[in-house]
Amino acid sequence: MKVDFVVLGATGDQGRICSKDLLQAGYTVLLAGRNPDPIQDLLKNKKASFMQVDVRDIKKTAKVIKDSGAKIVLNCVELTWNIEVMKACLLANAHYLDLGGLQEMTIKQYKLEREFKKRKLLALLGCGSTPGIANVMAKHAVEQFDKVDHIDLGFAWDSNIKEFVIPYSIESIVYELTTPAIVLEKGKFKKSKACYFEGTNKFRGVGLQNLYCIVHSEVYTFHKYFKKMGLKNVHYTAGFPEHSHRVIKFLIDLGFSSKEEITVKGTPITILDFTREVLKKKKHPKNYEETENVWVKVTGVDEDMNKTIMMECLTTTLKGYEEAGSNINTGMSISIMGQLFLKGKIDKIGILAPEACVPSQDFFEELAKRKMFVYQDGKKIN
Amino acid sequence: MKEGVIGILGLGAMGQIIAKDLHDSFKGKVVYLVRNPSSIKEIAKKYRAEVRIVDISKPESLVKAFKGIDVIIHAVHHEFNVRVMEACLEANCHYVDLGGLFHFTREQLKLNEEFKRKRLTAVIGMGASPGITNVLAKYGAQGLEKVEAVQIRIGMKDFSKYKRVSPLSASYSLQTLLEEFSWKPAVWKNGKMVFVEPLSGREPYVFPKPIGKQKPQYTIHSELATLPFTLRAKNVSFKIAFDDDFVEKVMLLKRLGLTKDEEIEIKHNKINIKSFLVEVLKQLPKSIPKKIEQYEIIRVVVKGIKEKKSKTIILDTKIHSVNETIDKETGVPPSIVAQFILSNQIKERGVFPPELIIPAESFFKELTKRKIFIFQNNKRIN
């Protein structure tokens, strides 16, 4: 049976959210991953099928994609494997969307641009919440300027119950908190201390949060696409609630984020794999709810006047997705962008980021259907 | 003193203190029994000890390595106590260990008849606590017609200056500590054993200066497995104080599910969560002291009736450690007692907790030589 989409990493947290969203919209989906146990509920849907895939094997992954007949692959695998999945898509002649690669991986991914263009394929990088929603909001705001100087952006989240729940991929968290942050200052990329504290700020729906400057792919792609608008400064900050940041830092300090192996009964086990699996077992407390604010503040000049636009997208825990908390904004966004591409509303080829090709109105409308609301200068616009 | 052969099984932190004490006080031969001889090459050379390789997971390896040794001091983890005792029975060795965390102690006592039959002695729980505590409890209870209560309270204060502080520094085996924080503590109340919640009973308690006010908590400990019966006490309790920061960190590990004694599957391999956690924590950088200065008080309060009058005896072991580790009070007693067995100061055969077999006066004299002092109602008695 020919399917509409292949979701790689469909058995992980974001892959599950993305697949559920696609199936609810009525599409046929091949859910690919290593272990089907976590997606048994989704596989009850007649439009869902499963294939075991190890993305480290590019040829086999390509064969699975090709055999599925799908033209679009949504990559929800850990970002470490983005290049392998892109190569599999090239072999299978399929379009590619992913959840982002932070700065380092994103730069590597753009090196495959010629091959994607040659095959008339699109690789859309960073289609989650941030990167993803943030990029489309930036595009929406930038279009209202003659000249842009500054973009500050980031996320802030909190929960009603102050108990630690792993907020998103432990691999990404560890990378973001331990890798030197990269900012764009006066048109040049500058490295600074990993996760440095930048003070506090009050966010709609979340309240006062501590801000930490971290590495993120938007700094790189905004420069790429908005340089011609005069953009010289981009700054990314993460707003973790204190109860969550404290625990993450504690785990990092104690070595739980290490990729070193410890041999147990003759089998080497990576410490980070252990940490992820143990933390995954921790259930959300009863009635636990999260709110996340993904925000972008654009400063520039419009009709010779200095102007600032503040864009925000608020996501709260959604019925039916309670275990995902506010993380639905990542898995659902890639699903929406995949659907917009299938409908022909994204019509470009090559390697692009969402700010270069995703139509903001259509995208915001789809977000609203999923109770993710976009605000411009405090006014709801979707 | 009769010369002979003493074997130390395990040359970890405690094993090395025992090794030093034997080197300083014992004229006979010492054998180090270890899994990895390269890790102790230097100390074996320095203290002129013989080294034999053992694999504690294989009982036949223990029996073979124990041959020709008179007394084995077991300084590996208490989960191996029974196995090592059985190997001693087979190899004809006397046995001394550092404690069995209540549950193992109970199992060990069951080997009494076999040790008697073989004309061998096993002294179990012969460190500082259990060990010195048991001897003090017996000493305090002497002459009382009725023992109303034995309260053991341990307090410590670290005045050391550090070049580097470990993110989780423990004063003894992390594995033991994790067990102490998760197993229900036994408390002997009005002639009945009750098991209370781990970490409960954390109330302010004033130790003599310079330790002062601390918050000792109930903890599972070996003393409770024997003192209620050997002293016929009505109430026995054990509490130890940890600093707030340490308690908070261990509790956090517990809340995150990292201390569970259960298996988890990681990439098709089943591993025990707690055991893997211990391995991760073992890799933590150790604190590097600039100057060590630590105080510890091991307090045993014995309350009872003598000549129809209530009597309270407070016995304190005070350790002031400058430029050497405070743990010596745990490593020194098994060395003393192994030598007592060799010199026939201990002649009884069977399995004994310290309070039933250690000659208190001689033991205190040996402690004096090592600058470990005992105070009765604040007056030094050794």
Short mmCIF file of C-alpha atoms in Angstrom, two decimals, chain A:
data_model
loop_
_atom_site.label_atom_id
_atom_site.label_comp_id
_atom_site.label_asym_id
_atom_site.label_seq_id
_atom_site.Cartn_x
_atom_site.Cartn_y
_atom_site.Cartn_z
CA MET A 1 0.00 0.00 0.00
CA LYS A 2 1.31 3.44 -0.94
CA VAL A 3 1.36 5.74 2.07
CA ASP A 4 1.28 9.54 2.32
CA PHE A 5 4.04 9.89 4.90
CA VAL A 6 6.88 7.96 6.48
CA VAL A 7 7.59 9.02 10.05
CA LEU A 8 11.07 7.94 11.14
CA GLY A 9 11.53 7.68 14.88
CA ALA A 10 7.77 7.19 15.18
CA THR A 11 8.20 5.24 18.40
CA GLY A 12 9.85 8.17 20.22
CA ASP A 13 8.02 11.01 21.98
CA GLN A 14 7.88 13.46 19.06
CA GLY A 15 7.39 10.73 16.46
CA ARG A 16 4.32 9.53 18.33
CA ILE A 17 2.81 13.02 18.53
CA CYS A 18 3.51 13.66 14.84
CA SER A 19 2.11 10.28 13.73
CA LYS A 20 -1.03 10.68 15.86
CA ASP A 21 -1.65 14.12 14.34
CA LEU A 22 -1.25 12.79 10.77
CA LEU A 23 -3.51 9.81 11.42
CA GLN A 24 -6.16 12.05 13.00
CA ALA A 25 -6.09 14.16 9.82
CA GLY A 26 -6.84 10.97 7.86
CA TYR A 27 -3.48 10.35 6.18
CA THR A 28 -1.86 6.96 5.67
CA VAL A 29 1.35 6.73 7.62
CA LEU A 30 4.21 4.26 7.82
CA LEU A 31 5.51 4.44 11.39
CA ALA A 32 9.16 3.43 11.40
CA GLY A 33 11.30 2.84 14.45
CA ARG A 34 13.12 0.22 16.46
CA ASN A 35 10.56 -1.08 18.92
CA PRO A 36 6.80 -0.91 18.20
CA ASP A 37 5.76 -1.39 21.86
CA PRO A 38 5.14 2.33 22.61
CA ILE A 39 2.89 2.81 19.54
CA GLN A 40 0.52 -0.13 19.84
CA ASP A 41 -2.39 2.29 20.31
CA LEU A 42 -1.56 4.12 17.06
CA LEU A 43 -1.16 0.87 15.13
CA LYS A 44 -4.81 0.05 15.82
CA ASN A 45 -5.63 2.73 13.23
CA LYS A 46 -6.18 1.09 9.82
CA LYS A 47 -4.18 3.82 8.13
CA ALA A 48 -1.10 3.09 10.22
CA SER A 49 1.54 0.45 9.55
CA PHE A 50 4.90 -0.29 11.17
CA MET A 51 8.36 -1.15 9.86
CA GLN A 52 11.44 -1.78 11.93
CA VAL A 53 14.18 0.63 10.87
CA ASP A 54 17.65 1.42 12.13
CA VAL A 55 18.55 4.73 10.52
CA ARG A 56 22.25 4.03 10.91
CA ASP A 57 21.80 1.72 7.92
CA ILE A 58 21.22 4.25 5.13
CA LYS A 59 20.51 1.73 2.34
CA LYS A 60 17.98 -0.25 4.32
CA THR A 61 16.25 2.95 5.46
CA ALA A 62 16.10 4.12 1.83
CA LYS A 63 14.54 0.81 0.80
CA VAL A 64 11.85 1.10 3.48
CA ILE A 65 11.04 4.65 2.29
CA LYS A 66 11.00 3.63 -1.38
CA ASP A 67 8.87 0.53 -0.78
CA SER A 68 6.34 2.64 1.15
CA GLY A 69 5.68 4.76 -1.91
CA ALA A 70 5.68 7.90 0.26
CA LYS A 71 7.12 11.09 -1.18
CA ILE A 72 7.57 12.78 2.17
CA VAL A 73 9.65 11.66 5.15
CA LEU A 74 9.20 13.29 8.53
CA ASN A 75 12.38 12.72 10.52
CA CYS A 76 11.67 12.58 14.27
CA VAL A 77 14.86 10.68 15.11
CA GLU A 78 17.49 12.15 17.47
CA LEU A 79 19.31 14.92 15.59
CA THR A 80 22.62 13.02 15.60
CA TRP A 81 21.30 10.98 12.66
CA ASN A 82 19.97 13.81 10.47
CA ILE A 83 22.64 13.37 7.78
CA GLU A 84 22.05 9.61 7.52
CA VAL A 85 18.31 10.15 7.13
CA MET A 86 18.84 12.88 4.52
CA LYS A 87 21.09 10.54 2.53
CA ALA A 88 18.45 7.81 2.72
CA CYS A 89 15.87 10.30 1.39
CA LEU A 90 18.18 11.21 -1.50
CA LEU A 91 18.52 7.51 -2.36
CA ALA A 92 14.76 6.99 -2.09
CA ASN A 93 13.90 10.22 -3.92
CA ALA A 94 11.79 11.52 -1.04
CA HIS A 95 11.33 14.99 0.43
CA TYR A 96 12.67 15.47 3.94
CA LEU A 97 11.51 17.39 7.03
CA ASP A 98 13.15 17.32 10.45
CA LEU A 99 12.96 18.79 13.95
CA GLY A 100 16.23 20.71 13.83
CA GLY A 101 19.91 20.13 14.22
CA LEU A 102 21.09 22.90 16.52
CA GLN A 103 23.82 24.99 14.93
CA GLU A 104 26.52 22.39 14.28
CA MET A 105 24.35 19.77 12.54
CA THR A 106 22.36 22.40 10.63
CA ILE A 107 25.54 23.74 9.01
CA LYS A 108 26.51 20.19 8.00
CA GLN A 109 23.04 19.56 6.58
CA TYR A 110 23.20 22.61 4.26
CA LYS A 111 26.22 21.00 2.59
CA LEU A 112 23.82 18.54 0.92
CA GLU A 113 21.97 21.38 -0.83
CA ARG A 114 23.30 20.66 -4.35
CA GLU A 115 22.16 17.04 -4.19
CA PHE A 116 18.66 17.93 -3.00
CA LYS A 117 18.32 20.59 -5.71
CA LYS A 118 19.64 18.20 -8.37
CA ARG A 119 16.91 15.70 -7.51
CA LYS A 120 14.30 18.48 -7.19
CA LEU A 121 13.70 17.57 -3.57
CA LEU A 122 13.02 19.70 -0.53
CA ALA A 123 14.79 19.30 2.78
CA LEU A 124 13.04 21.49 5.32
CA LEU A 125 15.15 21.80 8.47
CA GLY A 126 13.83 22.62 11.92
CA CYS A 127 10.06 22.07 11.70
CA GLY A 128 9.23 21.71 15.39
CA SER A 129 8.39 24.44 17.89
CA THR A 130 11.76 26.10 18.09
CA PRO A 131 13.17 25.84 15.50
CA GLY A 132 9.87 25.70 13.64
CA ILE A 133 7.06 27.86 14.98
CA ALA A 134 9.67 30.45 16.01
CA ASN A 135 10.98 30.67 12.44
CA VAL A 136 7.53 31.14 10.90
CA MET A 137 6.70 33.81 13.49
CA ALA A 138 10.01 35.55 12.71
CA LYS A 139 9.16 35.51 9.00
CA HIS A 140 5.70 36.90 9.76
CA ALA A 141 7.20 39.76 11.76
CA VAL A 142 10.16 40.50 9.47
CA GLU A 143 7.77 40.95 6.53
CA GLN A 144 6.37 43.99 8.39
CA PHE A 145 9.73 45.81 8.36
CA ASP A 146 11.81 47.65 5.77
CA LYS A 147 14.96 46.87 7.66
CA VAL A 148 15.67 44.51 10.54
CA ASP A 149 18.48 44.95 13.05
CA HIS A 150 17.87 42.62 15.98
CA ILE A 151 16.06 39.36 16.62
CA ASP A 152 15.84 38.01 20.15
CA LEU A 153 14.04 34.74 20.59
CA GLY A 154 13.66 31.68 22.73
CA PHE A 155 11.25 29.69 24.80
CA ALA A 156 10.00 29.73 28.36
CA TRP A 157 7.88 27.13 30.03
CA ASP A 158 6.55 26.14 33.44
CA SER A 159 4.23 23.59 34.99
CA ASN A 160 1.40 23.86 37.50
CA ILE A 161 3.09 21.20 39.69
CA LYS A 162 6.75 21.96 40.41
CA GLU A 163 7.99 18.42 39.98
CA PHE A 164 10.70 17.41 37.56
CA VAL A 165 9.50 15.96 34.28
CA ILE A 166 11.94 15.63 31.44
CA PRO A 167 10.97 18.62 29.27
CA TYR A 168 12.22 17.35 25.91
CA SER A 169 14.92 15.14 24.40
CA ILE A 170 17.63 14.63 27.03
CA GLU A 171 20.25 14.55 24.26
CA SER A 172 19.19 18.00 23.03
CA ILE A 173 18.96 19.42 26.55
CA VAL A 174 22.44 18.21 27.41
CA TYR A 175 23.86 19.52 24.15
CA GLU A 176 22.20 22.91 24.59
CA LEU A 177 23.30 23.29 28.18
CA THR A 178 26.89 22.14 27.77
CA THR A 179 27.87 23.49 24.34
CA PRO A 180 29.14 27.06 24.04
CA ALA A 181 26.29 29.35 22.98
CA ILE A 182 26.60 31.06 19.60
CA VAL A 183 25.16 34.54 19.09
CA LEU A 184 25.18 36.85 16.10
CA GLU A 185 26.62 40.19 17.10
CA LYS A 186 27.22 43.06 14.69
CA GLY A 187 26.94 40.62 11.80
CA LYS A 188 29.45 38.13 13.19
CA PHE A 189 28.96 34.80 14.94
CA LYS A 190 30.44 34.83 18.43
CA LYS A 191 30.92 31.94 20.84
CA SER A 192 30.16 32.48 24.50
CA LYS A 193 30.03 30.41 27.66
CA ALA A 194 27.63 27.45 27.61
CA CYS A 195 24.24 28.20 29.11
CA TYR A 196 25.13 31.49 30.72
CA PHE A 197 22.57 33.16 32.94
CA GLU A 198 21.11 36.30 31.44
CA GLY A 199 18.69 37.46 34.12
CA THR A 200 14.94 37.10 34.24
CA ASN A 201 11.96 38.08 32.14
CA LYS A 202 8.20 37.83 32.47
CA PHE A 203 6.39 35.78 29.82
CA ARG A 204 2.73 35.59 28.89
CA GLY A 205 1.15 32.46 30.33
CA VAL A 206 4.36 31.41 32.09
CA GLY A 207 5.36 34.23 34.42
CA LEU A 208 8.83 35.20 35.56
CA GLN A 209 11.58 32.93 34.24
CA ASN A 210 15.35 32.70 34.44
CA LEU A 211 16.95 33.03 31.02
CA TYR A 212 19.98 31.13 29.80
CA CYS A 213 21.76 31.85 26.52
CA ILE A 214 22.12 28.58 24.60
CA VAL A 215 23.17 27.34 21.17
CA HIS A 216 20.28 27.02 18.65
CA SER A 217 19.95 26.71 14.89
CA GLU A 218 17.80 29.84 14.42
CA VAL A 219 20.83 32.06 15.01
CA TYR A 220 22.37 30.55 11.89
CA THR A 221 19.28 30.35 9.64
CA PHE A 222 17.93 33.82 10.51
CA HIS A 223 21.28 35.25 9.46
CA LYS A 224 21.11 33.23 6.26
CA TYR A 225 17.62 34.37 5.26
CA PHE A 226 17.32 37.83 6.82
CA LYS A 227 20.84 39.14 6.17
CA LYS A 228 19.52 40.93 3.12
CA MET A 229 17.09 42.77 5.45
CA GLY A 230 20.07 44.13 7.37
CA LEU A 231 19.92 41.69 10.31
CA LYS A 232 23.05 41.96 12.42
CA ASN A 233 22.14 40.55 15.84
CA VAL A 234 20.44 37.32 16.89
CA HIS A 235 20.30 36.07 20.42
CA TYR A 236 18.68 32.84 21.66
CA THR A 237 17.63 32.26 25.27
CA ALA A 238 16.01 29.32 27.02
CA GLY A 239 13.69 29.90 29.95
CA PHE A 240 13.66 26.92 32.25
CA PRO A 241 11.69 26.99 35.50
CA GLU A 242 14.04 26.84 38.45
CA HIS A 243 12.79 23.42 39.63
CA SER A 244 13.60 21.88 36.25
CA HIS A 245 16.88 23.67 35.55
CA ARG A 246 18.23 22.73 38.97
CA VAL A 247 17.61 19.02 38.35
CA ILE A 248 19.06 19.05 34.84
CA LYS A 249 22.18 20.83 36.08
CA PHE A 250 22.49 18.36 38.95
CA LEU A 251 22.29 15.41 36.53
CA ILE A 252 24.92 16.97 34.28
CA ASP A 253 27.20 17.69 37.28
CA LEU A 254 26.87 14.08 38.40
CA GLY A 255 27.92 12.73 35.01
CA PHE A 256 24.52 11.42 33.88
CA SER A 257 24.81 13.26 30.57
CA SER A 258 28.06 11.54 29.64
CA LYS A 259 28.30 9.57 26.43
CA GLU A 260 30.95 7.36 28.03
CA GLU A 261 30.28 3.67 28.34
CA ILE A 262 30.27 1.58 31.51
CA THR A 263 30.64 -2.14 31.06
CA VAL A 264 28.08 -4.18 32.97
CA LYS A 265 28.41 -7.97 32.80
CA GLY A 266 30.52 -7.62 29.68
CA THR A 267 28.10 -5.28 27.89
CA PRO A 268 29.00 -1.62 27.41
CA ILE A 269 26.13 0.70 28.31
CA THR A 270 26.22 4.42 27.48
CA ILE A 271 25.50 6.52 30.58
CA LEU A 272 23.21 8.91 28.68
CA ASP A 273 21.13 5.98 27.36
CA PHE A 274 20.71 4.80 30.95
CA THR A 275 19.66 8.29 32.10
CA ARG A 276 17.12 8.63 29.29
CA GLU A 277 15.53 5.23 29.91
CA VAL A 278 15.25 5.74 33.68
CA LEU A 279 13.82 9.25 33.36
CA LYS A 280 11.34 8.03 30.73
CA LYS A 281 9.88 5.66 33.31
CA LYS A 282 9.00 8.57 35.58
CA LYS A 283 5.30 9.24 35.19
CA HIS A 284 3.81 12.74 35.18
CA PRO A 285 2.17 13.65 38.49
CA LYS A 286 -1.63 13.56 38.48
CA ASN A 287 -3.19 16.69 36.95
CA TYR A 288 0.24 17.88 35.79
CA GLU A 289 -0.01 20.57 33.10
CA GLU A 290 2.54 22.64 31.24
CA THR A 291 2.47 25.95 29.42
CA GLU A 292 5.13 26.98 26.93
CA ASN A 293 5.69 30.33 25.34
CA VAL A 294 7.82 30.31 22.17
CA TRP A 295 8.68 33.93 21.46
CA VAL A 296 10.41 36.09 18.87
CA LYS A 297 11.11 39.80 19.27
CA VAL A 298 12.08 41.61 16.09
CA THR A 299 13.52 45.13 16.18
CA GLY A 300 14.11 47.24 13.10
CA VAL A 301 12.90 50.14 10.99
CA ASP A 302 9.62 50.50 9.14
CA GLU A 303 8.83 53.64 7.12
CA ASP A 304 11.81 55.40 8.74
CA MET A 305 10.51 54.68 12.22
CA ASN A 306 12.11 52.38 14.79
CA LYS A 307 9.76 49.50 15.52
CA THR A 308 9.60 46.33 17.61
CA ILE A 309 7.25 43.40 17.09
CA MET A 310 6.80 40.74 19.76
CA MET A 311 5.48 37.40 18.52
CA GLU A 312 4.46 34.66 20.94
CA CYS A 313 2.96 31.21 20.53
CA LEU A 314 1.33 29.71 23.62
CA THR A 315 0.92 25.97 24.01
CA THR A 316 -0.70 24.21 26.93
CA THR A 317 -1.21 20.55 27.75
CA LEU A 318 -3.83 19.17 25.38
CA LYS A 319 -6.51 16.58 26.14
CA GLY A 320 -5.47 13.23 24.70
CA TYR A 321 -1.79 14.24 24.80
CA GLU A 322 -1.38 14.66 28.58
CA GLU A 323 1.91 12.75 28.81
CA ALA A 324 3.45 15.04 26.17
CA GLY A 325 2.84 18.25 28.12
CA SER A 326 3.59 21.32 26.02
CA ASN A 327 5.84 19.22 23.76
CA ILE A 328 2.94 18.77 21.35
CA ASN A 329 4.07 22.01 19.68
CA THR A 330 7.10 20.16 18.30
CA GLY A 331 5.55 16.94 16.99
CA MET A 332 2.41 18.69 15.70
CA SER A 333 4.35 21.41 13.87
CA ILE A 334 6.29 18.96 11.74
CA SER A 335 3.03 17.19 10.96
CA ILE A 336 1.41 20.50 9.89
CA MET A 337 4.38 21.47 7.71
CA GLY A 338 4.37 18.01 6.11
CA GLN A 339 0.66 18.38 5.35
CA LEU A 340 1.14 21.89 3.92
CA PHE A 341 3.84 20.50 1.64
CA LEU A 342 1.63 17.63 0.50
CA LYS A 343 -1.14 20.14 -0.27
CA GLY A 344 1.28 22.15 -2.40
CA LYS A 345 1.33 25.16 -0.07
CA ILE A 346 5.10 24.81 0.23
CA ASP A 347 6.48 24.61 -3.26
CA LYS A 348 10.23 25.16 -3.06
CA ILE A 349 13.14 22.75 -3.45
CA GLY A 350 16.64 22.58 -1.99
CA ILE A 351 17.57 22.89 1.67
CA LEU A 352 15.53 25.49 3.50
CA ALA A 353 14.40 26.55 6.95
CA PRO A 354 10.71 27.34 7.68
CA GLU A 355 11.24 31.13 7.55
CA ALA A 356 12.13 30.72 3.87
CA CYS A 357 9.07 28.87 2.65
CA VAL A 358 6.27 28.12 5.13
CA PRO A 359 3.19 30.31 4.59
CA SER A 360 2.55 31.88 7.97
CA GLN A 361 -1.24 32.38 7.73
CA ASP A 362 -1.93 28.75 6.74
CA PHE A 363 0.47 27.51 9.39
CA PHE A 364 -1.00 29.69 12.18
CA GLU A 365 -4.52 28.56 11.24
CA GLU A 366 -3.49 24.94 11.66
CA LEU A 367 -1.85 25.76 15.02
CA ALA A 368 -5.09 27.32 16.25
CA LYS A 369 -7.00 24.14 15.37
CA ARG A 370 -4.68 22.40 17.86
CA LYS A 371 -5.17 25.11 20.51
CA MET A 372 -1.77 26.70 19.94
CA PHE A 373 -2.37 30.42 19.79
CA VAL A 374 -0.16 33.04 18.18
CA TYR A 375 0.02 36.59 19.52
CA GLN A 376 1.47 39.68 17.90
CA ASP A 377 2.20 42.43 20.42
CA GLY A 378 -0.22 40.83 22.85
CA LYS A 379 -3.06 40.41 20.35
CA LYS A 380 -4.17 36.95 19.30
CA ILE A 381 -3.89 36.58 15.54
CA ASN A 382 -5.02 33.00 14.88
#
